[in-house]
Coordinates of C-alpha atoms in Angstrom, one line a residue:
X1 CA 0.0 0.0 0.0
X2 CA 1.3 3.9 -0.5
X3 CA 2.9 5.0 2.5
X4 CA -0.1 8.3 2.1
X5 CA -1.1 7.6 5.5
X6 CA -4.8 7.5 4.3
X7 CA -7.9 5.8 5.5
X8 CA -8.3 2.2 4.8
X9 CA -9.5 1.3 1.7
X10 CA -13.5 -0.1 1.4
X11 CA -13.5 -3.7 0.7
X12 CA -16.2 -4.0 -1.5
X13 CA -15.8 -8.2 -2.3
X14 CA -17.5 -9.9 -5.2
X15 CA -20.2 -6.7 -6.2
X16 CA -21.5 -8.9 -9.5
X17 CA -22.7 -5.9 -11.6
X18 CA -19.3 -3.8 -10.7
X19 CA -17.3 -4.0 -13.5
X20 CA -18.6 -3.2 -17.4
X21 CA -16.3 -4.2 -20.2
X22 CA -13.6 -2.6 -21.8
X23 CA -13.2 0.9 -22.1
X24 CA -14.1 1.7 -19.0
X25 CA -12.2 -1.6 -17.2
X26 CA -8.2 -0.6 -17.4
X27 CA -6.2 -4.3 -17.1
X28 CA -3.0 -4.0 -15.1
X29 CA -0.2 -6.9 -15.3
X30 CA -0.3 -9.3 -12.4
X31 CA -4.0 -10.2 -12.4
X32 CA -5.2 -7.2 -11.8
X33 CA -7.8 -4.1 -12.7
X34 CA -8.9 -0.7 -12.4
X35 CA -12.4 0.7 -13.1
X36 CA -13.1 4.4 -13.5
X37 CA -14.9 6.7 -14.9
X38 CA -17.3 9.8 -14.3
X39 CA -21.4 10.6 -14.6
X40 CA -21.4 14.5 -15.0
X41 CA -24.8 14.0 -13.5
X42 CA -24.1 11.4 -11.1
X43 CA -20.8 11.7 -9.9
X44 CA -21.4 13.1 -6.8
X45 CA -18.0 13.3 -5.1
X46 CA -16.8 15.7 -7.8
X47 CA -16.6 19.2 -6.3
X48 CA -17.4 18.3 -3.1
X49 CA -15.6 20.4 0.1
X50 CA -13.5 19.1 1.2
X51 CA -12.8 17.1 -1.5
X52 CA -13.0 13.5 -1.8
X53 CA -9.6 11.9 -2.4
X54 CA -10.1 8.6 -5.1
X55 CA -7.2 7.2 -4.5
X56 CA -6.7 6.6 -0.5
X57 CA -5.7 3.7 0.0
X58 CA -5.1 2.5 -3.2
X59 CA -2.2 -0.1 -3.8
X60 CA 1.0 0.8 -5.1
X61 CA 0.3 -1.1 -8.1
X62 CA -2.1 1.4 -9.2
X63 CA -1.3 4.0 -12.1
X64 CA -0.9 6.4 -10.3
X65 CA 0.7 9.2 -12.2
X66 CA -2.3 8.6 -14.8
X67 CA -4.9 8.4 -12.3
X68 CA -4.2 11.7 -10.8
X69 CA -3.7 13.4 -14.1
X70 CA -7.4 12.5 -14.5
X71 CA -8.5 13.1 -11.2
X72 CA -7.3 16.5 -11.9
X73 CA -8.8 17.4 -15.0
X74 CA -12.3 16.4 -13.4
X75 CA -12.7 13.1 -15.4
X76 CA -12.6 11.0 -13.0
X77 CA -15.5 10.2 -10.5
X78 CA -15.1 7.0 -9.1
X79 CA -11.7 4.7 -8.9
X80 CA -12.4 0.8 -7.9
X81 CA -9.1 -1.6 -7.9
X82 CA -9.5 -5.6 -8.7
X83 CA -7.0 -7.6 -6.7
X84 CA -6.9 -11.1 -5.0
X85 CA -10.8 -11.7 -6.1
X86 CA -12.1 -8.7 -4.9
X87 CA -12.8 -4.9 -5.4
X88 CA -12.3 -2.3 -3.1
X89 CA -12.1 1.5 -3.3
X90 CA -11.4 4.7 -0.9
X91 CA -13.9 5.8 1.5
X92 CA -16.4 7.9 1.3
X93 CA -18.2 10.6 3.2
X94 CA -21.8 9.8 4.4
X95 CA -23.1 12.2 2.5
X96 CA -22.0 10.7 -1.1
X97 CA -24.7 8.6 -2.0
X98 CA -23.4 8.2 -5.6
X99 CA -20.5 8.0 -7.5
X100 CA -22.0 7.5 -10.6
X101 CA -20.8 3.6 -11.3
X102 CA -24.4 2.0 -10.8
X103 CA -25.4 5.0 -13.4
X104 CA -23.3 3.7 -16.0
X105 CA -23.8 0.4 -15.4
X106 CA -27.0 -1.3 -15.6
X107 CA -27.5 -3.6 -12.9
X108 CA -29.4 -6.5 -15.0
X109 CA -26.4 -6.2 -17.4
X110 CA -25.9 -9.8 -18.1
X111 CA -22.9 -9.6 -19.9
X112 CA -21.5 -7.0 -17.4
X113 CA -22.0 -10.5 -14.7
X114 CA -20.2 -12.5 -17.5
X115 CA -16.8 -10.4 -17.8
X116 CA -17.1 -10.4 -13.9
X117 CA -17.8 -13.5 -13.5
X118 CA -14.6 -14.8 -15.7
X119 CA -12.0 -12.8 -13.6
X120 CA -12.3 -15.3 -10.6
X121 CA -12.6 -18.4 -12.7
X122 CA -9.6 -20.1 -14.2
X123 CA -8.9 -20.8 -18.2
X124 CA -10.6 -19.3 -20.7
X125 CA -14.3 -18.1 -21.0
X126 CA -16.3 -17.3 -23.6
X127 CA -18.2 -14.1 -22.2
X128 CA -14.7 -12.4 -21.6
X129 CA -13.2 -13.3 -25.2
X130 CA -16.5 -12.3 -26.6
X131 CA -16.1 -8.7 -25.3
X132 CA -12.8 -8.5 -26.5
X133 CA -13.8 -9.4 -29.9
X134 CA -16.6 -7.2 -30.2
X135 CA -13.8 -4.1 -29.2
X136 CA -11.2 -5.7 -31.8
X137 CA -11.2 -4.8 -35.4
X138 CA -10.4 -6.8 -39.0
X139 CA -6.5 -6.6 -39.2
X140 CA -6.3 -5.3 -42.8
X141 CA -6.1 -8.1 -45.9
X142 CA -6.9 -8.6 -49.3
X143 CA -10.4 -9.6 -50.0
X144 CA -10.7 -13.0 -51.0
X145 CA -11.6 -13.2 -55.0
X146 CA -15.1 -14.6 -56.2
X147 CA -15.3 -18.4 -56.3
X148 CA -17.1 -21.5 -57.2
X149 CA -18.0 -22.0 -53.9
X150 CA -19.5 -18.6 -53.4
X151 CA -21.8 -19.0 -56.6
X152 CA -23.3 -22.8 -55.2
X153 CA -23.9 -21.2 -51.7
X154 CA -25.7 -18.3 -53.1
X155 CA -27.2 -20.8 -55.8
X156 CA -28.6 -22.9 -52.8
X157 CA -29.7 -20.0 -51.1
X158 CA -32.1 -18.8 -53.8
X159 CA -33.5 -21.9 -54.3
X160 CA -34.4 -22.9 -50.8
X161 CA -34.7 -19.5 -49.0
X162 CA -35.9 -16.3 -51.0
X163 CA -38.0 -14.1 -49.3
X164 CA -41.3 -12.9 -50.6
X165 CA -39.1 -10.3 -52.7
X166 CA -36.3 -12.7 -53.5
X167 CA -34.0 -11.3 -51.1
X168 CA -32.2 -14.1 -49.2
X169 CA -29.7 -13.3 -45.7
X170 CA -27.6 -15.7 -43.9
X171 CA -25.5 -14.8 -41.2
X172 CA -23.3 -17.9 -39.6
X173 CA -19.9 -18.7 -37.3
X174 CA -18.1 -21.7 -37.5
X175 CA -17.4 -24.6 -35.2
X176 CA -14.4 -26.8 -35.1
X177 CA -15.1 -31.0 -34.7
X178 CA -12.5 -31.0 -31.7
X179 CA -14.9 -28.4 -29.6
X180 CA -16.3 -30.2 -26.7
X181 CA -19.1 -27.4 -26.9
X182 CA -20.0 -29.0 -30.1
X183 CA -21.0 -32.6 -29.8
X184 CA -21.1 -33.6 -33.5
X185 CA -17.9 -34.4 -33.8
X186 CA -17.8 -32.5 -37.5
X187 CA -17.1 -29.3 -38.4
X188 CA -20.1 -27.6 -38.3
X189 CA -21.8 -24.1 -38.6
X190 CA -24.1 -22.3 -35.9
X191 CA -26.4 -19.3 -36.0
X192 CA -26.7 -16.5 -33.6
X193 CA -29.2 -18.6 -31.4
X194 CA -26.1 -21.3 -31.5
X195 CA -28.5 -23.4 -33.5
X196 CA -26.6 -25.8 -35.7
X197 CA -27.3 -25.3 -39.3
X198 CA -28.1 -28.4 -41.8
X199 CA -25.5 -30.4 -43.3
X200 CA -26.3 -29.6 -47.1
X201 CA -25.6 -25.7 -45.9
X202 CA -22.9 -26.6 -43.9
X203 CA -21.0 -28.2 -46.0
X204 CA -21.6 -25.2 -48.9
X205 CA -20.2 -23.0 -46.2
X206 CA -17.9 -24.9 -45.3
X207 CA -16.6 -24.8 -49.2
X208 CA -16.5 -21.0 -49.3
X209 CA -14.6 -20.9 -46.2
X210 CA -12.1 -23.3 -47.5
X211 CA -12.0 -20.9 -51.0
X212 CA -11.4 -17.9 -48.5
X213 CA -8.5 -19.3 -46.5
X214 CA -4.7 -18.1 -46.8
X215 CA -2.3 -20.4 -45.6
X216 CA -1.1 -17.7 -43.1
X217 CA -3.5 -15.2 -42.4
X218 CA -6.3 -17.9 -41.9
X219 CA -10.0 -18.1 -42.2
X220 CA -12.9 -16.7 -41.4
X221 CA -14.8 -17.3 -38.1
X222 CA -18.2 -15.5 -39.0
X223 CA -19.6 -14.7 -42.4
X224 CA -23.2 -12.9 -43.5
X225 CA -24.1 -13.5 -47.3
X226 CA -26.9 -11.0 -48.1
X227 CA -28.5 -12.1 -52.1
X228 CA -30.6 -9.3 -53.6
X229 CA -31.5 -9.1 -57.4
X230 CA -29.1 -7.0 -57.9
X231 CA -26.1 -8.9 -56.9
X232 CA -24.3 -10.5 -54.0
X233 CA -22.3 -9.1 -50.6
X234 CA -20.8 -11.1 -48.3
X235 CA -19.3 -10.2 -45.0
X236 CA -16.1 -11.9 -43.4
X237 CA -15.4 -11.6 -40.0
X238 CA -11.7 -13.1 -39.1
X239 CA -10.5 -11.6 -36.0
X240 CA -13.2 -9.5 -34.4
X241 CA -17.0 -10.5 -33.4
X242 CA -18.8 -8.2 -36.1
X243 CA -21.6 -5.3 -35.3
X244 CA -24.0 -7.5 -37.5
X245 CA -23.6 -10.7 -35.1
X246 CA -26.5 -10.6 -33.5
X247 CA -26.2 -13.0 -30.6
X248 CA -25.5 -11.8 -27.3
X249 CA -24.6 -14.9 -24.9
X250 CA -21.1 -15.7 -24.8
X251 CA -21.5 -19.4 -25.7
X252 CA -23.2 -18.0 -29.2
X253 CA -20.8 -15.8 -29.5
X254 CA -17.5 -16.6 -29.4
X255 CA -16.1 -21.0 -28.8
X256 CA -12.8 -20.9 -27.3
X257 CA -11.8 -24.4 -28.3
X258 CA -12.6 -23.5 -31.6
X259 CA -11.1 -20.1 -31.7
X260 CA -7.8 -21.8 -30.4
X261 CA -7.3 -23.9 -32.9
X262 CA -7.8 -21.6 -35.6
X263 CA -5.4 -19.2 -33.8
X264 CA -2.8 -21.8 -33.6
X265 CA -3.0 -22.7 -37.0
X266 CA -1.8 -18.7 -37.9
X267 CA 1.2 -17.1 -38.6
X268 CA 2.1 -15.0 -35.2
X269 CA 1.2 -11.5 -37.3
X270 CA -2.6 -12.5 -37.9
X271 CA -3.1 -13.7 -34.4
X272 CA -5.5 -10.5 -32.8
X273 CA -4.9 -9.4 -29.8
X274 CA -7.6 -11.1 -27.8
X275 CA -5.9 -14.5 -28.6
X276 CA -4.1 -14.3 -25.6
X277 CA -7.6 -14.8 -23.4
X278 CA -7.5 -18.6 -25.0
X279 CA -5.1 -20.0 -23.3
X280 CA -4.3 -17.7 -20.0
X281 CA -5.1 -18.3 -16.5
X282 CA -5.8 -14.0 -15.3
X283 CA -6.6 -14.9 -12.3
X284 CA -3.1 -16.9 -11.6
X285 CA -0.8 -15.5 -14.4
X286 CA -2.4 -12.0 -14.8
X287 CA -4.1 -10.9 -18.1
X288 CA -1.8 -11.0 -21.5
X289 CA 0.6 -8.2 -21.9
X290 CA -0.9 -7.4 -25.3
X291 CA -4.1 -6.6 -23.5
X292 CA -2.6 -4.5 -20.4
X293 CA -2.2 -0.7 -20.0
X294 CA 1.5 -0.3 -19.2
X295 CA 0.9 0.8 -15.2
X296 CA 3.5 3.6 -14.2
X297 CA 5.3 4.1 -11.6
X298 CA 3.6 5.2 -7.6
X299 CA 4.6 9.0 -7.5
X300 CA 6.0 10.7 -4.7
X301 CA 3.3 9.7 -1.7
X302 CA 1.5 12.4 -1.0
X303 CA 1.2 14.4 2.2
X304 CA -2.0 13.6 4.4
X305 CA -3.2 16.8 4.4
X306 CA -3.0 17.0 0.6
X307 CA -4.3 14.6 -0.7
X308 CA -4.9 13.8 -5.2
X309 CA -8.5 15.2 -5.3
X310 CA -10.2 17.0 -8.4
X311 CA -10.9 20.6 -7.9
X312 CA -13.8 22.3 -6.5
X313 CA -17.1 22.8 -8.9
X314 CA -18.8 20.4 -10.6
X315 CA -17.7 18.9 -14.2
X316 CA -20.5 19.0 -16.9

């Protein structure tokens, strides 16, 4: 702990709707995390007298250089640290009913429970990955050239599934044989319900995304082929979980057995960032380096009677 000579922190312990994904969750090495943020109109402790200091007794591990630069630019109106399986923060006044976290943060956020729920569990989980992937973005590469395969799947789409003005739309994600979440023991499609699609699609998709592949940047994970009568656009989703995905459970989302392998079978440059969650305990080893915000140095401690505290007046 800083030698500040500050209260005691608040141990919070497991508070299940605490912590939304990233932005607003900052990974430090070692395990650890730090959640902050402000409400303009919920944040009370901003511009309180005396003012209320965010950071006493906050461990040394903290950023602290970059948490007081916020804190004094009024950006900051509540600072909660993720250590050892639980969350704590510094005390507050009686009269702060509301920092402005349970503002932000719905409480019947389910996937807010999921990325909560994976920091005290060991190996990977789909919830977590899945919010990773839906932050990441398409590492840039060619677009794969119009094929055989492409004209049979669209081919089979208009026959079986036209809409009452022709239009057909399928969006799926793929599933490796070796997934223990899949118990076909094939490699197999899903939608965004994780319903397994038939075989005769399968297999068609399974074609194009064998046409798609390169031998080092890999293959797609998620793909929507949209068929009007004026032509044909597909969407290829390698490395992130795509806006047009629909499905919001983490199981639906994002396989980690299956994500692994297809990682594994890339050249190191086409692996995403997020790849890391696959096969990392956090909990034991601390979240991959690719994913942590370098955390600075402690500064100087602080006197007592001065503590880091934003200025008076209310930030709107």
């Amino acid at each position: 702990m800083p030698e500040s000579g500050g209260p005691a922190p608040v141990a919070l312990g497991y508070v299940p709707n605490a912590a939304p994904p990233p932005p607003s969750l900052t990974w430090v090495e070692g395990g650890r995390a730090v959640l902050h943020g402000i409400d303009n109109d919920y944040s009370e402790g901003v511009g309180l007298t005396p003012p209320v200091d965010l950071l006493a007794g906050g461990p040394d591990w903290l950023p602290w250089e970059w948490l007081i630069a916020l804190i004094s630019n009024e950006v900051l109106g509540f600072v909660y640290w993720w250590a050892d399986g639980a969350w704590g923060r510094a005390p507050y006044p009686d009269d702060l009913r509301e920092d402005g976290l349970t503002a932000i943060v719905p409480a019947d956020d389910s996937e807010v429970r999921a990325v909560l729920d994976a920091l005290t569990e060991d190996g990977a989980d789909a919830a977590v990955i899945a919010v990773a992937m839906r932050a990441a973005v398409e590492l840039p590469r060619p677009a794969p050239a119009e094929s055989p395969a492409l004209a049979r799947l669209v081919a089979w789409l208009r026959a079986n599934h036209p809409q009452a003005d022709g239009r057909c739309l399928l969006a799926a994600a793929f599933s490796d044989s070796a997934d223990s979440a899949d118990p076909y023991g094939v490699d197999g499609f899903h939608d965004e319900q994780g319903r397994r699609l038939g075989a005769e699609v399968s297999a068609l998709l399974g074609e194009l995304r064998q046409a798609d592949a390169d031998a080092s940047s890999g293959r797609w994970m998620y793909v929507r082929v949209q068929v009007t009568a004026d032509g044909v656009t597909v969407d290829r989703a390698h490395d992130h979980l795509p806006g047009w995905w629909g499905a919001r459970y983490g199981t639906h989302e994002a396989r980690p057995e299956t994500l692994a392998r297809e990682m594994a079978s890339r050249a190191p440059r086409w692996r995403p960032a997020w790849a890391g969650l696959l096969d990392e305990d956090i909990p034991r080893n601390g979240a991959p380096a690719a994913l942590c915000r370098p955390a600075t140095a402690p500064p100087p401690a602080p006197s007592p009677a001065a503590p880091a505290a934003p200025p008076s007046g209310p930030s709107r």
